[in-house]
PDB file of C-alpha atoms in Angstrom:
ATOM      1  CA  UNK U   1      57.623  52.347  72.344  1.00  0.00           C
ATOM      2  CA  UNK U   2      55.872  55.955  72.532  1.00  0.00           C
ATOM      3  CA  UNK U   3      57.888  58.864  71.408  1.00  0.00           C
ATOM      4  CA  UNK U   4      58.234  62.479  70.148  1.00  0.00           C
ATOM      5  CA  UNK U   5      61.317  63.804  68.870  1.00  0.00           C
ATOM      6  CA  UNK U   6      61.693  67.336  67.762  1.00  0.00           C
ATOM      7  CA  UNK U   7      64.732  68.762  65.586  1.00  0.00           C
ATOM      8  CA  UNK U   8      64.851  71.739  63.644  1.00  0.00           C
ATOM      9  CA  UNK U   9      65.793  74.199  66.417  1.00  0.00           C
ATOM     10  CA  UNK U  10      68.812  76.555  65.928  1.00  0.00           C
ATOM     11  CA  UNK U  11      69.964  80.336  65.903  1.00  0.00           C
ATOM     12  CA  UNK U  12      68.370  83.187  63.623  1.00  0.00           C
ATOM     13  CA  UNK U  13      68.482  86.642  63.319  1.00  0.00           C
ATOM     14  CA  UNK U  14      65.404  88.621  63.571  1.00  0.00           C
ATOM     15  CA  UNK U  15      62.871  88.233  60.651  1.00  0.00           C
ATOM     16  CA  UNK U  16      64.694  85.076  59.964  1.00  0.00           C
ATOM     17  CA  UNK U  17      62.420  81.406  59.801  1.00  0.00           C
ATOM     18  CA  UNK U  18      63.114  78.108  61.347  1.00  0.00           C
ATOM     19  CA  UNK U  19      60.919  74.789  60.697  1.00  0.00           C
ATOM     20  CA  UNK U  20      60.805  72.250  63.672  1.00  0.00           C
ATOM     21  CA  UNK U  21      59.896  68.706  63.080  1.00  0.00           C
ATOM     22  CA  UNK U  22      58.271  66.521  65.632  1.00  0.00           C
ATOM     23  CA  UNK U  23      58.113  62.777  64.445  1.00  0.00           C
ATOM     24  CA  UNK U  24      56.231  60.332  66.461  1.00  0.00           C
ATOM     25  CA  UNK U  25      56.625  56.886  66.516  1.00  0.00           C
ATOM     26  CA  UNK U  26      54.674  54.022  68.869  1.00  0.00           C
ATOM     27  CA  UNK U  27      51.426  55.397  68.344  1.00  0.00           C
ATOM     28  CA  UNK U  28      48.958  55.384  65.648  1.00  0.00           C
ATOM     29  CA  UNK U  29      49.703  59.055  64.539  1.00  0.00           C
ATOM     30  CA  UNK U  30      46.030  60.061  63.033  1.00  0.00           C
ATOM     31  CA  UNK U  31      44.377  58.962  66.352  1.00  0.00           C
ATOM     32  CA  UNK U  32      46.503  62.355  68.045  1.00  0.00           C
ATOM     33  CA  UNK U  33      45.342  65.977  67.905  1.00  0.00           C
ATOM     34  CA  UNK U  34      49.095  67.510  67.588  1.00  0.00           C
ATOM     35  CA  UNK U  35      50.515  70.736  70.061  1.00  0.00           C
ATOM     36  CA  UNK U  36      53.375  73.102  69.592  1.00  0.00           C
ATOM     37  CA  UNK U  37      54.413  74.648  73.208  1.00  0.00           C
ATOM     38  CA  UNK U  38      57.331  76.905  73.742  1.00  0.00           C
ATOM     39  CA  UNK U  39      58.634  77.910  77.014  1.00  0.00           C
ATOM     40  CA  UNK U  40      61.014  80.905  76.941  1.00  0.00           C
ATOM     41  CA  UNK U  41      64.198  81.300  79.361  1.00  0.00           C
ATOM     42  CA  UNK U  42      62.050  82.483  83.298  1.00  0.00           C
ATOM     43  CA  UNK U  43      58.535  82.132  81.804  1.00  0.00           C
ATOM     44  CA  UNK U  44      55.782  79.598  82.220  1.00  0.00           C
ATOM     45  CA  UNK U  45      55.051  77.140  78.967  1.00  0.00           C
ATOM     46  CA  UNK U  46      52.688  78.681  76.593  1.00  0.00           C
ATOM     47  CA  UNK U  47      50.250  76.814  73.978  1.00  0.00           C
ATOM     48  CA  UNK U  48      52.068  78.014  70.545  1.00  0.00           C
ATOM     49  CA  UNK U  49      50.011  75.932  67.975  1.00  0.00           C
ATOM     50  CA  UNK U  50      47.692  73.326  67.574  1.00  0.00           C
ATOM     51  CA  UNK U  51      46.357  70.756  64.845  1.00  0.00           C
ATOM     52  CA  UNK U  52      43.513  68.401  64.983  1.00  0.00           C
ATOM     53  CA  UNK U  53      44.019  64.574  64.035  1.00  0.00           C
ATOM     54  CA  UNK U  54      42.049  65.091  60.399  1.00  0.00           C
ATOM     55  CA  UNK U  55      44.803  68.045  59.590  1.00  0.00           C
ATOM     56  CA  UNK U  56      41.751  70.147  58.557  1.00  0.00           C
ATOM     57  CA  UNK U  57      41.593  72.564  61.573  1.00  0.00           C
ATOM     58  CA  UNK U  58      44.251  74.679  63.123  1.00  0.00           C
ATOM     59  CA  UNK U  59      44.723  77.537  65.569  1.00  0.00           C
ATOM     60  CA  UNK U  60      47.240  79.178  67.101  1.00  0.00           C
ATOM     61  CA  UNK U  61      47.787  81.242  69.776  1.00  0.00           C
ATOM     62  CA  UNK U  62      47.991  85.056  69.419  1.00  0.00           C
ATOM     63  CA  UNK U  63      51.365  86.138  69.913  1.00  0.00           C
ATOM     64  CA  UNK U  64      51.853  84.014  66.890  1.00  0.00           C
ATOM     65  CA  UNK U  65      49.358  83.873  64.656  1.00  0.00           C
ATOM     66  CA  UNK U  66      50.123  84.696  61.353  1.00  0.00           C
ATOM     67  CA  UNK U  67      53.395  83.901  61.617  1.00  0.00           C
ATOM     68  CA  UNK U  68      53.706  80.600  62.789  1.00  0.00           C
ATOM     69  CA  UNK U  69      52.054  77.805  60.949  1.00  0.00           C
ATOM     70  CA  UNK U  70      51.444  74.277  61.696  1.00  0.00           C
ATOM     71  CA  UNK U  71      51.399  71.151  58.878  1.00  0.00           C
ATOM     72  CA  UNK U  72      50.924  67.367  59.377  1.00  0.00           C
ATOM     73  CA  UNK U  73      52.515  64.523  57.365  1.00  0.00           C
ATOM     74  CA  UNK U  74      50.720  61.604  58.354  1.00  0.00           C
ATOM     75  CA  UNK U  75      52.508  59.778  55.832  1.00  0.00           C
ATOM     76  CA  UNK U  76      55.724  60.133  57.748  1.00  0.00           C
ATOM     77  CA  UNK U  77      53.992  60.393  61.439  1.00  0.00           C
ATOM     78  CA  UNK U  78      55.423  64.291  61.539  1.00  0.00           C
ATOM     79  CA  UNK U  79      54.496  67.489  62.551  1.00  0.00           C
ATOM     80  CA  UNK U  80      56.341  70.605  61.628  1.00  0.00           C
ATOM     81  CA  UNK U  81      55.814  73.969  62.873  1.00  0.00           C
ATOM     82  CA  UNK U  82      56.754  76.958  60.477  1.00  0.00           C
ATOM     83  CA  UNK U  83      58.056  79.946  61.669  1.00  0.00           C
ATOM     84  CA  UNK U  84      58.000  82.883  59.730  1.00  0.00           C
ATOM     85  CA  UNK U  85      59.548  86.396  60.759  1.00  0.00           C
ATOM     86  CA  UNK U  86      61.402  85.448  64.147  1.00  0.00           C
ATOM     87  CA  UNK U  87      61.623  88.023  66.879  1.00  0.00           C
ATOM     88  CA  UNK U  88      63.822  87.242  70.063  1.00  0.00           C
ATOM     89  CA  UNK U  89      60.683  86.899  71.757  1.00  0.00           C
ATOM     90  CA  UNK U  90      60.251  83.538  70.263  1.00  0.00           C
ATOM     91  CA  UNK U  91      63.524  82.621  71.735  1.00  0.00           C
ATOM     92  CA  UNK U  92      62.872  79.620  73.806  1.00  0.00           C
ATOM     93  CA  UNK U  93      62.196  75.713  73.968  1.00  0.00           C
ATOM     94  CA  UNK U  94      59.626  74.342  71.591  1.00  0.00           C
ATOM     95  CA  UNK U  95      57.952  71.249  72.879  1.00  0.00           C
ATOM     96  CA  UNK U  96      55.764  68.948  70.702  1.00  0.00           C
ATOM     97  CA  UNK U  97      52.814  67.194  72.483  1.00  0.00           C
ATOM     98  CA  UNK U  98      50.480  64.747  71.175  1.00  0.00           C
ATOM     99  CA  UNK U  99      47.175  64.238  72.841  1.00  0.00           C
ATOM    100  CA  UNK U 100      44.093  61.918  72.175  1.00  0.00           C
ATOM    101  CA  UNK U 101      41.188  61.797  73.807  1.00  0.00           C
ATOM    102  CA  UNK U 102      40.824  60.371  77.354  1.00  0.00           C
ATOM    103  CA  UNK U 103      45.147  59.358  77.330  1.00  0.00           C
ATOM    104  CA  UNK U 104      47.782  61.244  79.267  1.00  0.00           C
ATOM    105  CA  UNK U 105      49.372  63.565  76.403  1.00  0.00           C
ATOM    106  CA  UNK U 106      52.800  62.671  74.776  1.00  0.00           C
ATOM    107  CA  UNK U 107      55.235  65.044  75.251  1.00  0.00           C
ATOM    108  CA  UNK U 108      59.274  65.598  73.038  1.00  0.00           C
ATOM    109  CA  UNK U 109      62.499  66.461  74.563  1.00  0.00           C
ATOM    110  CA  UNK U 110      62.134  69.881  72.868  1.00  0.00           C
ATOM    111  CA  UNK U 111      64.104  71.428  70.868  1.00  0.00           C
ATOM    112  CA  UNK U 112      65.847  75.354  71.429  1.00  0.00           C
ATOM    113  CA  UNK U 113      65.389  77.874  69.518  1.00  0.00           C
ATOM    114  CA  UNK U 114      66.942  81.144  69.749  1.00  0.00           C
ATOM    115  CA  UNK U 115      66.349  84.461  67.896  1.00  0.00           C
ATOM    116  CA  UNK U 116      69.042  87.174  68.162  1.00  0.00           C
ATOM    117  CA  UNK U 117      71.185  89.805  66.564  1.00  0.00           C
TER     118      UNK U 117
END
């Protein structure tokens, strides 16, 4: 059985940090380039963060880079995403995807986060 399952998601205070977890199970885990989305409460799902199969490359997407960072554990089929100096801008649902080549991508129930005062 394919599946994602986030965790990790929770309430801050600005400038406060939050690591999600994304563990996959039913595939073979270094086959899948790894995604981070977020969609935030009236706005469209954005690309947050991305990680090749090997690990060795990353990129992120603006609004976040720098702050967020993404890490693979193939040892325990995981991926986290770290994120560093929360605004409430990053207040929304973070979605973990996993994609390989020429398959329809995986996708996790997501997992809310919210950043407030």
């Amino acid at each position: 059985q394919v599946q994602l399952v986030e965790s990790g998601g929770g309430s801050v205070q600005p400038g406060g940090s939050l690591t999600l977890s994304c563990v996959a199970s039913g595939i073979v885990f270094t086959d899948y380039d790894m995604y981070w989305y977020r969609q935030a409460p009236g706005k469209q799902r954005e690309l947050v963060s991305i990680i090749s199969s090997s690990g060795y490359n990353t990129n992120h997407a603006d609004s976040v880079r720098g702050q967020f960072a993404i890490i693979r554990d193939n040892a325990k089929n995981t991926v986290y995403l770290r994120m560093n100096n929360l605004r409430p801008d990053d207040t929304g649902v973070y979605y973990c995807n996993a994609k390989k080549t020429l398959e329809t991508p995986i996708w996790g129930q997501g997992t809310q986060v919210t950043v407030s005062s």
